[in-house]
Short mmCIF file of C-alpha atoms and ligand atoms in Angstrom, two decimals:
data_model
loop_
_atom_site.label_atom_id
_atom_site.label_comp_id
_atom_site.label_asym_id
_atom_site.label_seq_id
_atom_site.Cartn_x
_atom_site.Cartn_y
_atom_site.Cartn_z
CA UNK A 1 -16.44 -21.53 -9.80
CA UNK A 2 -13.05 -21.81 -11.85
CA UNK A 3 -11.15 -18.53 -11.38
CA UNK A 4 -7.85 -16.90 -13.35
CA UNK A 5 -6.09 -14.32 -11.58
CA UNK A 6 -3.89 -12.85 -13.67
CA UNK A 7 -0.96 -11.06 -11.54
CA UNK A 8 0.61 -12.56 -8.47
CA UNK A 9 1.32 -9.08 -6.23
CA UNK A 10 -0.20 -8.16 -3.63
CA UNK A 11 -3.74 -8.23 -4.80
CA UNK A 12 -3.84 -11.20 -6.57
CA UNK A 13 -2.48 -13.39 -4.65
CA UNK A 14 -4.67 -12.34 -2.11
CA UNK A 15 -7.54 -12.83 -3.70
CA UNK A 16 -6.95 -16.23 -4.66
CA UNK A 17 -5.72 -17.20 -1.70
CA UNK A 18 -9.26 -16.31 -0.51
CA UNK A 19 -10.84 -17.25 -3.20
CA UNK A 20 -9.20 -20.79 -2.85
CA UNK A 21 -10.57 -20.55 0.68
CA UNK A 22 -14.25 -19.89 -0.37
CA UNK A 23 -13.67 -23.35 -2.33
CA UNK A 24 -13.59 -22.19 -5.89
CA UNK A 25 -10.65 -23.36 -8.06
CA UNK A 26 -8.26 -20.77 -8.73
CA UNK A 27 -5.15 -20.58 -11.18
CA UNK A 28 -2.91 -18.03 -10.25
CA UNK A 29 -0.98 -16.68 -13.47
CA UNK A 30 2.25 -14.37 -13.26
CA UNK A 31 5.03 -13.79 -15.99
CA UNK A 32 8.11 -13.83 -13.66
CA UNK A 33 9.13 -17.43 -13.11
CA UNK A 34 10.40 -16.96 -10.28
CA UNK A 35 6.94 -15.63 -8.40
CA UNK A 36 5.47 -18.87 -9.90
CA UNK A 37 8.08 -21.33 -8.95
CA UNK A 38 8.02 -20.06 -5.16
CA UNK A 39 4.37 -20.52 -5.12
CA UNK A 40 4.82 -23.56 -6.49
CA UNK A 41 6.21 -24.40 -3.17
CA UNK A 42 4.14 -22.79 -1.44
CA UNK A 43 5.73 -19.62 -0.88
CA UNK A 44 5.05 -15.94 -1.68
CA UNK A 45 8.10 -13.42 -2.67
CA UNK A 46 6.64 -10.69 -0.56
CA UNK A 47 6.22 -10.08 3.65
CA UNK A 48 2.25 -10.44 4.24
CA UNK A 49 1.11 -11.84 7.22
CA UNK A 50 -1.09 -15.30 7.21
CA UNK A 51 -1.09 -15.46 3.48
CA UNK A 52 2.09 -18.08 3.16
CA UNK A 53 -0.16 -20.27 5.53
CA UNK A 54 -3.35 -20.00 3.23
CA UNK A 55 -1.44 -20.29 -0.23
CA UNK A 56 0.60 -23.51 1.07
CA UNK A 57 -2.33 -24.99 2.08
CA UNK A 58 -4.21 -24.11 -1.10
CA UNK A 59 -1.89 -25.38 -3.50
CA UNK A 60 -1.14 -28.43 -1.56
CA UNK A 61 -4.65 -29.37 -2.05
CA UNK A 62 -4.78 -28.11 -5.58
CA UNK A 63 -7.73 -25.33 -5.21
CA UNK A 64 -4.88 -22.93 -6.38
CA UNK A 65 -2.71 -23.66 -9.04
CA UNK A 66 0.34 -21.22 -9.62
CA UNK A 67 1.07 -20.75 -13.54
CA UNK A 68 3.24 -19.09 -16.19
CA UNK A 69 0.85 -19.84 -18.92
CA UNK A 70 -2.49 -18.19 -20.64
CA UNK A 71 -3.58 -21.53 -21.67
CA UNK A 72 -3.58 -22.89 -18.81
CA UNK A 73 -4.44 -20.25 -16.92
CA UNK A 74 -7.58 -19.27 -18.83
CA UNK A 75 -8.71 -23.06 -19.81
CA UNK A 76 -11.20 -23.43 -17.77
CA UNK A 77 -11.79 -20.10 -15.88
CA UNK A 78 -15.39 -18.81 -15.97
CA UNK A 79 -14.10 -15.26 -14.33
CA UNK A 80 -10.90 -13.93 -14.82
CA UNK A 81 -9.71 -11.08 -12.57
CA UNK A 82 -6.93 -8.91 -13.80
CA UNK A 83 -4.62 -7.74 -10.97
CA UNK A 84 -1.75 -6.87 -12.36
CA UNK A 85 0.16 -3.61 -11.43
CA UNK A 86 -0.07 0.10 -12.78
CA UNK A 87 2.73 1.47 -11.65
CA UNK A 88 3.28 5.51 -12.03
CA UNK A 89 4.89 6.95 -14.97
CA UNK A 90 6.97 10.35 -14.16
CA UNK A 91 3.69 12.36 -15.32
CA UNK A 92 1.62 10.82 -12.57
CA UNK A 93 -0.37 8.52 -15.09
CA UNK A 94 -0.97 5.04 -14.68
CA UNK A 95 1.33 3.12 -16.53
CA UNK A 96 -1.54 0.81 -18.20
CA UNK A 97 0.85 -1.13 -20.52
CA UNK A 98 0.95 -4.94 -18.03
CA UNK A 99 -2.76 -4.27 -18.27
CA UNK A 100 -3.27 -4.26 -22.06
CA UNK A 101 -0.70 -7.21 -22.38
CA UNK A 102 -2.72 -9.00 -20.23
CA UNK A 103 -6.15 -7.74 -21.83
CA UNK A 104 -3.95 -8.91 -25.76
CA UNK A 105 -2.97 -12.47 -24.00
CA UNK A 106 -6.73 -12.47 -22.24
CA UNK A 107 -8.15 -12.18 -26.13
CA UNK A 108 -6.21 -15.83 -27.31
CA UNK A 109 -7.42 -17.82 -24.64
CA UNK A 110 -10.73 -17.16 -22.96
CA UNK A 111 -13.22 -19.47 -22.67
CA UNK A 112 -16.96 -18.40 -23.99
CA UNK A 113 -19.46 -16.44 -21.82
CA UNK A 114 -16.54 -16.04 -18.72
CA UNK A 115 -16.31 -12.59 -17.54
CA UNK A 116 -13.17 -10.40 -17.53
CA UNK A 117 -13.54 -8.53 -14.07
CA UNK A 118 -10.65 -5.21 -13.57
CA UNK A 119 -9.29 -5.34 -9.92
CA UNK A 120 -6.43 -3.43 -10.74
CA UNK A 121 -6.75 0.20 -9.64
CA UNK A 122 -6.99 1.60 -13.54
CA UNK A 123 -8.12 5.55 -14.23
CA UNK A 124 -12.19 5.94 -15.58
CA UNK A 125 -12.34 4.64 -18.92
CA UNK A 126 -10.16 1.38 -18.78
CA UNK A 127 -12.14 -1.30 -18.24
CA UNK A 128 -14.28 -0.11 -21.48
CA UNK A 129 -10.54 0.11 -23.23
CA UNK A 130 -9.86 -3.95 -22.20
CA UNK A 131 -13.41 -5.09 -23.78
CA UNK A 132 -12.59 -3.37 -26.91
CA UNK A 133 -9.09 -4.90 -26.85
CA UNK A 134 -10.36 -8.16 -26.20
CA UNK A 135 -12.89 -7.93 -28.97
CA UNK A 136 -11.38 -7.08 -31.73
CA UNK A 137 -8.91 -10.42 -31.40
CA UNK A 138 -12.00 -12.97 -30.66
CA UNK A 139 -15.10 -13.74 -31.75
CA UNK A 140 -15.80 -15.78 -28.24
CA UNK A 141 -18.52 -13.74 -26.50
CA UNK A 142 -17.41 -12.39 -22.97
CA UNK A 143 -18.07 -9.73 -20.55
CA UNK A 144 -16.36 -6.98 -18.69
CA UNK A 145 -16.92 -5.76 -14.84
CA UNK A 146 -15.15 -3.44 -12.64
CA UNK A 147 -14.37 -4.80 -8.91
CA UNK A 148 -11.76 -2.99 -7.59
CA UNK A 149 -10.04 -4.37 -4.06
CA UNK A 150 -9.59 -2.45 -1.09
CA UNK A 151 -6.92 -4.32 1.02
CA UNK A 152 -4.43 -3.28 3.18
CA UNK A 153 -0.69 -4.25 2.98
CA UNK A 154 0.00 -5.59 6.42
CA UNK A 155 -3.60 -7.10 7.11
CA UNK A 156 -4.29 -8.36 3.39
CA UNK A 157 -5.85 -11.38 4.12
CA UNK A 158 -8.46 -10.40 7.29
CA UNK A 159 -9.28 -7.21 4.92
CA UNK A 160 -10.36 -9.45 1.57
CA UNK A 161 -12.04 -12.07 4.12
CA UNK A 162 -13.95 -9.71 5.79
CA UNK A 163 -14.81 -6.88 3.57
CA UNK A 164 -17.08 -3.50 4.29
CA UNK A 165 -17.76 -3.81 0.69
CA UNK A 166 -18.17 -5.29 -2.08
CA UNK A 167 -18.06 -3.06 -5.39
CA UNK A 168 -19.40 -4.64 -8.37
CA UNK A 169 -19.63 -2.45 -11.56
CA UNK A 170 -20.66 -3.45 -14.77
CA UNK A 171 -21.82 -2.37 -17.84
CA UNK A 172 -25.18 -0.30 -18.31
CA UNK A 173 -26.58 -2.71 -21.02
CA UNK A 174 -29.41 -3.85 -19.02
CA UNK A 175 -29.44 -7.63 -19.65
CA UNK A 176 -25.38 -8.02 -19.00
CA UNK A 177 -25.80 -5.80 -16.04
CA UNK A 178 -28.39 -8.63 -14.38
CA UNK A 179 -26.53 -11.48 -15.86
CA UNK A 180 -22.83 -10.39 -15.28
CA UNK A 181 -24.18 -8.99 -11.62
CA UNK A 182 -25.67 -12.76 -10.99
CA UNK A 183 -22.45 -13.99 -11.31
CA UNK A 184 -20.33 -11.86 -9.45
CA UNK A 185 -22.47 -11.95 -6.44
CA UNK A 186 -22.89 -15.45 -6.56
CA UNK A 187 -18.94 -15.47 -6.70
CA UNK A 188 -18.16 -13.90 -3.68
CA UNK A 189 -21.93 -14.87 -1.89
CA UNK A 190 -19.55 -16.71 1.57
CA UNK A 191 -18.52 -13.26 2.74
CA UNK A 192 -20.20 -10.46 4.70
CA UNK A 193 -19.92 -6.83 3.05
CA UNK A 194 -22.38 -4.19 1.82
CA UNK A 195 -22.95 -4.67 -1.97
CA UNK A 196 -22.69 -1.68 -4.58
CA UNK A 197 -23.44 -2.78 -7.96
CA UNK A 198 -22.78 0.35 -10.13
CA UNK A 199 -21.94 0.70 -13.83
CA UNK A 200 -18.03 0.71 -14.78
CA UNK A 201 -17.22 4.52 -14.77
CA UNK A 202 -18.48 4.81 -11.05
CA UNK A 203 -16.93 1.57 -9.54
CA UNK A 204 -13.34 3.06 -11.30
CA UNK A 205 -13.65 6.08 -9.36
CA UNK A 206 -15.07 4.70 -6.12
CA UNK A 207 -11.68 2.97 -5.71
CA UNK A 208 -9.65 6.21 -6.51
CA UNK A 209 -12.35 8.39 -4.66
CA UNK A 210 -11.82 6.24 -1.31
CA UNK A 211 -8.00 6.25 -1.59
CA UNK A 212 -8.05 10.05 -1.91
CA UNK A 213 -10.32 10.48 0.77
CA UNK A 214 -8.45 8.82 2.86
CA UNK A 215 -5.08 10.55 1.75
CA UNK A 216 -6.82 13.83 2.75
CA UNK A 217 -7.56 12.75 6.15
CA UNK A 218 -3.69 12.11 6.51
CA UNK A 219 -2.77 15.20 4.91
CA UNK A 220 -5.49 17.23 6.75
CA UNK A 221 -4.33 15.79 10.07
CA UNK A 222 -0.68 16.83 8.83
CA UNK A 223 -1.02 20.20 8.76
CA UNK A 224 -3.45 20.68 12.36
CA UNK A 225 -0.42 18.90 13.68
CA UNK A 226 2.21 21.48 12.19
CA UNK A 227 -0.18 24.16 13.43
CA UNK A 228 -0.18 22.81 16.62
CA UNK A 229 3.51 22.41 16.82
CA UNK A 230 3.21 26.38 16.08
CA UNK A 231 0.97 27.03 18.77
CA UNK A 232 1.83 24.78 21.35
CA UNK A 233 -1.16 22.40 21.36
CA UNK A 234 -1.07 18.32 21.26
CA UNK A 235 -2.33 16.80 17.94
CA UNK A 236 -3.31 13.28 19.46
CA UNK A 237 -5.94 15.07 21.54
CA UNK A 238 -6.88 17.02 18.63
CA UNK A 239 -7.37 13.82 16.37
CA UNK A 240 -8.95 12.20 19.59
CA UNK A 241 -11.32 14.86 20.39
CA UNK A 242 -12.20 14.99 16.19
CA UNK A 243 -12.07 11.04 15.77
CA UNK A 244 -14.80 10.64 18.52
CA UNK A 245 -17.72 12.55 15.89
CA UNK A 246 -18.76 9.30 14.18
CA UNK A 247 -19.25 11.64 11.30
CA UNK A 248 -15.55 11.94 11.33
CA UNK A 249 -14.07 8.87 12.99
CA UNK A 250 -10.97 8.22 14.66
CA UNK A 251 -8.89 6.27 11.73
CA UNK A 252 -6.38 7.94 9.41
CA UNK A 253 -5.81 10.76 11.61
CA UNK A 254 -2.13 9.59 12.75
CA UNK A 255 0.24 12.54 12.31
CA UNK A 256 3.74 11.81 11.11
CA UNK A 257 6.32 12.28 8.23
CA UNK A 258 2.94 11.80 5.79
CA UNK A 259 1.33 8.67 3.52
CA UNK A 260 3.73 6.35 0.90
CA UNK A 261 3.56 2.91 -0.21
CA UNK A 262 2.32 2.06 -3.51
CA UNK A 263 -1.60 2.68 -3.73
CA UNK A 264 -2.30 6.22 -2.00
CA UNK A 265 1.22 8.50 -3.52
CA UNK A 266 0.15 6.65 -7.17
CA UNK A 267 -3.33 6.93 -7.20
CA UNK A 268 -4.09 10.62 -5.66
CA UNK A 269 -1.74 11.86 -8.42
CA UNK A 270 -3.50 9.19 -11.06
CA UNK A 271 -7.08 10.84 -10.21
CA UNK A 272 -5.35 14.65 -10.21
CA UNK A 273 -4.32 13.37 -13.94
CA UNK A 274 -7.80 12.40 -14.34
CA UNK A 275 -9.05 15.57 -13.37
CA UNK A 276 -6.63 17.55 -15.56
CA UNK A 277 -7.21 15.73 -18.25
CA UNK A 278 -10.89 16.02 -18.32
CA UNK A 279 -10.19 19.99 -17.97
CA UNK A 280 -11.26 20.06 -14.35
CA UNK A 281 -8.99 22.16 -11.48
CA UNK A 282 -9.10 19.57 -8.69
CA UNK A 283 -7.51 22.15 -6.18
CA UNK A 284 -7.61 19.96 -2.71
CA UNK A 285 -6.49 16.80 -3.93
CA UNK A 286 -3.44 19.08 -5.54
CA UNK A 287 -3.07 20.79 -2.23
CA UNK A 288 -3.38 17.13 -0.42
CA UNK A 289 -0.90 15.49 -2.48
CA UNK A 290 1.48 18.92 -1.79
CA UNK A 291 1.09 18.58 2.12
CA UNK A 292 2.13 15.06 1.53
CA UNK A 293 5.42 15.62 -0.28
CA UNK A 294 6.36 18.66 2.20
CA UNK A 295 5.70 16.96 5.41
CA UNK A 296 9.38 14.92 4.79
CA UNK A 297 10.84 18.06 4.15
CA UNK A 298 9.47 19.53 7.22
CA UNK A 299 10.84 16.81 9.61
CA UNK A 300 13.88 16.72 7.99
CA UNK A 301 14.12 20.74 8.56
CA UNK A 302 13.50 19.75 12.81
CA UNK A 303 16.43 17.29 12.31
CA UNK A 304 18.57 19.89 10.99
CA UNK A 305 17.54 22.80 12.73
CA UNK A 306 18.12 20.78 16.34
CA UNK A 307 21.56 19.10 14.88
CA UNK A 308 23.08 22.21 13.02
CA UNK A 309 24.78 20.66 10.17
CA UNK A 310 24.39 17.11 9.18
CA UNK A 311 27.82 16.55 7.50
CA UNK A 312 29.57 13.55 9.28
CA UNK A 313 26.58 13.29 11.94
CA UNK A 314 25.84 9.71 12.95
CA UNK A 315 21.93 9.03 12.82
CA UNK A 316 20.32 6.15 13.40
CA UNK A 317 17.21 5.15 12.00
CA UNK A 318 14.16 2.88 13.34
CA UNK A 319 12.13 1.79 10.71
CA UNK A 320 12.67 1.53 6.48
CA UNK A 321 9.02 -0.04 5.52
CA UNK A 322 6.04 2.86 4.29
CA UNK A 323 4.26 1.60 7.19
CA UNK A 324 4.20 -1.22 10.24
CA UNK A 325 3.87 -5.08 9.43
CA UNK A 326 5.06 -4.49 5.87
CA UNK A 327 8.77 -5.14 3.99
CA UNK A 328 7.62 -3.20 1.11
CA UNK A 329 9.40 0.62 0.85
CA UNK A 330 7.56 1.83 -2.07
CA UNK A 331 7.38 5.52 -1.74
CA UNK A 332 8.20 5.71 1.48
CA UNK A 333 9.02 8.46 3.76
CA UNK A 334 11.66 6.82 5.69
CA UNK A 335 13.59 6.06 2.47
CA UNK A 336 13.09 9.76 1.40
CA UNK A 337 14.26 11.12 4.56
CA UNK A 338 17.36 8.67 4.39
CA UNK A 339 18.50 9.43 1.04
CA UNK A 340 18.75 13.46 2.10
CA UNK A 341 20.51 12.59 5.13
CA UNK A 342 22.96 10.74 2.98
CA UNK A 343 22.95 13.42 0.51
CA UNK A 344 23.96 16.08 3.19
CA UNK A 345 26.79 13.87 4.09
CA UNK A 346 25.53 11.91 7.18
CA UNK A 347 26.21 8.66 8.18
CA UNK A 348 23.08 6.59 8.46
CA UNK A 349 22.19 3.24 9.99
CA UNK A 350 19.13 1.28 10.54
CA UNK A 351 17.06 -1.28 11.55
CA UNK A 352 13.59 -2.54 10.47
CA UNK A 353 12.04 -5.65 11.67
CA UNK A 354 11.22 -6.53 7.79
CA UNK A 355 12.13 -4.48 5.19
CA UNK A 356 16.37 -4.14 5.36
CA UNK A 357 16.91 -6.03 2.15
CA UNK A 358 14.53 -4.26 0.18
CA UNK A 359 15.86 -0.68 1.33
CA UNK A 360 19.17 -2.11 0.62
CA UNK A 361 18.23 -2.43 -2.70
CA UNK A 362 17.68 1.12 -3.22
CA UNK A 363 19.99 2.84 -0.99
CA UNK A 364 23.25 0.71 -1.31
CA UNK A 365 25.40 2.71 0.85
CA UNK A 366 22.77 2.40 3.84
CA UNK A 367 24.24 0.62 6.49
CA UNK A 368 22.00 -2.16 8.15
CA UNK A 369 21.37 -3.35 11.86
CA UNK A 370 20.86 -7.17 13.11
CA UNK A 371 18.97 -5.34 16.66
CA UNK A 372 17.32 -2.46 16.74
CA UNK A 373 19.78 -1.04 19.50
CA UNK A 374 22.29 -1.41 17.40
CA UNK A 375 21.36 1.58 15.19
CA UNK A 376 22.35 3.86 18.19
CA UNK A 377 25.97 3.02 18.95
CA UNK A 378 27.89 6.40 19.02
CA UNK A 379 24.34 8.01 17.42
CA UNK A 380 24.07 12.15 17.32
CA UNK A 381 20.35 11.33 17.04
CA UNK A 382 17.89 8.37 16.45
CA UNK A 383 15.36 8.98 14.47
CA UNK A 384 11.79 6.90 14.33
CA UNK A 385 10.11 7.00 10.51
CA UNK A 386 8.25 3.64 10.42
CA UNK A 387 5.31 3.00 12.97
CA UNK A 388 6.48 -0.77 13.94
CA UNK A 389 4.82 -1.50 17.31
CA UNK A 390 8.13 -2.94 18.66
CA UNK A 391 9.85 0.32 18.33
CA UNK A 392 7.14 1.32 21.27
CA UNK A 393 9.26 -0.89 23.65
CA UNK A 394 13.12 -0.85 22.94
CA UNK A 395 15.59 -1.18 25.93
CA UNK A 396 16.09 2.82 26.26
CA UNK A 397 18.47 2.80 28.78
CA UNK A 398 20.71 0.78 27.13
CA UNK A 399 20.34 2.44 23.78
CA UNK A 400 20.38 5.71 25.39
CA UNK A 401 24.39 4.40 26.86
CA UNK A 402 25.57 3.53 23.29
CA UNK A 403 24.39 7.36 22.04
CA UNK A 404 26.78 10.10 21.29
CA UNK A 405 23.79 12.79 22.15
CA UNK A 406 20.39 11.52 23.65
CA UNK A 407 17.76 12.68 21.19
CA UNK A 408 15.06 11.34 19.42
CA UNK A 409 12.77 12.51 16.46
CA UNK A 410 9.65 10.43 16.15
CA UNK A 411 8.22 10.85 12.88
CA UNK A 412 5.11 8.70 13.57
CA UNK A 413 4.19 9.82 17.17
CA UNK A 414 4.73 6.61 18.56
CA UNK A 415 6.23 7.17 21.81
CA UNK A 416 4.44 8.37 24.71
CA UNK A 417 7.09 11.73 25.55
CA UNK A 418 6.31 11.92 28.91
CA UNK A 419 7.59 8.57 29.53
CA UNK A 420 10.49 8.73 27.11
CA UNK A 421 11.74 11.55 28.64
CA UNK A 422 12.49 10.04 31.98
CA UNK A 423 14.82 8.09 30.51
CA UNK A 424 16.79 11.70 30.06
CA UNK A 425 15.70 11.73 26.23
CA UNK A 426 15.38 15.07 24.64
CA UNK A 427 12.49 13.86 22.41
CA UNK A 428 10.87 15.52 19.69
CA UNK A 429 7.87 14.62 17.32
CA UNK A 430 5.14 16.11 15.17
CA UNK A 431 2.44 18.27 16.79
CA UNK A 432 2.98 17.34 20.63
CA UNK A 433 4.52 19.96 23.05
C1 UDX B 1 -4.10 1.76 1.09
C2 UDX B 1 -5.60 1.76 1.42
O1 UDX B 1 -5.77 1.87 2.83
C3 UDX B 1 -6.26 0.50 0.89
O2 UDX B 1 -7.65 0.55 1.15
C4 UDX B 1 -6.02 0.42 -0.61
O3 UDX B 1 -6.57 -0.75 -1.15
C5 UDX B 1 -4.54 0.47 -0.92
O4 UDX B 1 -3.95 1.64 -0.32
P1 UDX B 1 -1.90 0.57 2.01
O5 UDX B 1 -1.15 1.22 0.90
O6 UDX B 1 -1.61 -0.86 2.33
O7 UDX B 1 -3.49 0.68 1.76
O8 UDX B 1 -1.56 1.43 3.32
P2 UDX B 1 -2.39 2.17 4.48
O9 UDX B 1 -2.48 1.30 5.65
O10 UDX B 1 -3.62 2.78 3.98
O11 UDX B 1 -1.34 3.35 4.84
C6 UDX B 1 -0.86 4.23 3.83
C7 UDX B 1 0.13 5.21 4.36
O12 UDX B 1 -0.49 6.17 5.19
C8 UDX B 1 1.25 4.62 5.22
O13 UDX B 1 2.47 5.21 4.84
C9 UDX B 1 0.89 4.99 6.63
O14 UDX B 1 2.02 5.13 7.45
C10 UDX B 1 0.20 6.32 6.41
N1 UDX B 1 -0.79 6.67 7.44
C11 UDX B 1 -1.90 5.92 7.61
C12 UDX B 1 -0.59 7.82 8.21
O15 UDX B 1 0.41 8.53 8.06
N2 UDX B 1 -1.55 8.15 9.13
C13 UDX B 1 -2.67 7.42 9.31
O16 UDX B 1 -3.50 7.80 10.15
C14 UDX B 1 -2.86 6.26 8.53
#
């Protein structure tokens, strides 16, 4: 099939890098020139591993072409998915407004009969709003679906290749259901994954639904884990021992400094608007996204309480990204944390295998690291707030040399502390004795 994918982030390209895999012809469409000329070469402006690999080969063979223009774009396209982002607004809405842009620019170019298919996360209601939008600037007939995508920064491209499932909703119109349906399966017929065909409504809020699920694990485990810190008990063994009931299961029950990045902080606080605005008191995901914002604070309060006062204290920091194999510091803790070190008047350094320049961005008077040792020289304390895999195995006898005082706060329970502690570490982390 000929595919548009309109938005070149994260899920976009990722889904026609795949898509371009699965053989159909994609054009990839993004408004900053700059996305689109690196493509273009085969490059993406983001850190995702294997996707460089499948978008160079891709365009080289012209099964993806990258593109700045509708026209082109939307030419030929018998589905066009719609990926670009919704970023928060200081309410905790969506910000919809690159959505209905697209959804205006959609309207002057679409071919008859292609189908206009949602992937970005939008709140209930949305995907109704772009067909109306679309309609009243053509008289081409179309139709609307709701797919939303449930990859993972950091494993992007195995997550969209292999999928648990596929979500298909469309509208309840019997006839475009079947026919809009057809197509859509037939589209994505080469991978494995449960189907859910649904109406629009319901496949809007199974994306949400699942992302707030999820958040609650995190923020469930959080607060066993500051319980057990208060009573002396070991929350790995706790998540272990819960994990193992397959009515449970073991992921998303890591303890640490809490969830960022830019789907699960956004879109708990998009469905709480949802809730509120539909007049409905949605009192765990409030209490989840609460847990969330306090668990920084908490660690920060161990840092403090163990150093005394953080004016002129050296700290060095392990790890800038929301989360491993990622440069992207969207809401993350670790840049939090940082920023309130700074603000109490310590000097920070750090070190992330990825994500320096980005955090640079943001936090200009952060000094950076070339090694991850580095971060320690003369160091009152190191502290450990992204859960890299490398940081598991760092030469600790060496860094432990170059440190003012020996101690370590692992915000992501990384490091076994029985082992650490050999190396003469006093080593602290969140909900293990
Ligand atoms: C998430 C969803 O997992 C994905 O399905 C959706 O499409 C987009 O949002 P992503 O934002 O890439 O994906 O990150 P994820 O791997 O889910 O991690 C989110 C945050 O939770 C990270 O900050 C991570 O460190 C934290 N986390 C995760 C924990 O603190 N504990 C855990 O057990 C798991």
């Amino acid at each position: 099939m000929n595919i548009a994918i309109i938005g070149a982030g994260y899920v976009g390209l990722t889904s026609a890098a795949v898509f371009a895999k699965l053989g159909h012809k994609v054009w990839v469409l993004d408004t900053a020139q700059e996305k689109i000329r690196l493509l273009k070469h085969g490059k993406v402006h983001f850190y995702e591993p294997q996707l460089p690999e499948l978008i160079r080969g891709a365009v080289k063979k012209k099964q993806l072409v990258p593109t700045e223009s509708y026209a082109v774009a939307l030419k030929s396209a018998d589905v066009i998915f719609v990926c670009v982002g919704t970023p928060p607004l200081e309410t905790g809405e969506s910000d919809l407004s690159q959505v209905f842009h697209a959804a205006e620019q959609i309207a002057k170019y679409l071919k008859k009969d292609c189908v206009v298919v949602m992937k970005s996360t939008v709140p209930v209601g949305t995907t109704e709003k772009i067909k109306e939008i679309i309609k009243k600037k053509t008289a081409v007939s179309f139709d609307v679906a709701s797919s939303p995508e449930f990859l993972r920064e950091g494993s992007a491209v195995s997550n969209t290749l292999y999928p648990d499932r596929i979500v298909i909703g469309v509208e309840s119109n019997h006839t475009a259901k079947i026919l809009t349906a057809k197509i859509l399966l037939k589209l994505h017929e080469k991978l494995l994954g449960e189907r859910v065909i649904t109406d629009l409504r319901t496949a809007e809020i199974i994306k949400y639904a699942s992302n707030a699920f999820l958040a609650t694990k995190i923020s469930f485990i959080n607060e066993i884990a500051n319980l057990c810190d208060s009573v002396g008990a070991n929350v790995d063994d706790v998540a272990l021992g819960m994990g193992l009931d397959p009515r449970i299961g073991k992921a998303f029950l890591k303890a640490g400094i809490g969830y960022g990045g830019s789907c699960f902080p956004k879109d708990t606080k998009a469905l709480h608007r949802v809730a509120i605005s539909n007049a409905y008191n949605f009192k765990l995901l409030k209490a989840v996204i609460e847990v969330n914002q306090t668990q920084r604070r908490l660690f920060l309060g161990k840092v403090r309480r163990e150093l005394g006062t953080l004016e002129k204290k050296n700290i060095g920091v392990l790890g800038l990204a929301f989360k491993n194999n990622t440069d992207d510091v969207r809401e993350s803790a670790a840049m939090d944390i940082i920023q309130w070190l700074i603000n109490e008047g310590a000097n920070v350094k750090a070190y992330d295998p990825k994500a320096m320049q980005n955090a640079k961005k943001i936090i200009h008077k952060l000094k950076i690291c070339k090694k991850p040792e580095e971060v320690a020289l003369k160091a009152d304390a190191l502290l450990i707030l992204t859960e890299w895999e490398e940081f598991k195995n760092l030469p600790w006898p060496l860094i432990k040399k170059k440190m003012r005082d020996a101690i370590i706060f692992d915000g992501r329970n990384l490091i076994n502390p029985q082992s650490i502690r050999k190396y003469g570490f006093k080593y602290m982390s969140i909900g293990r004795p």
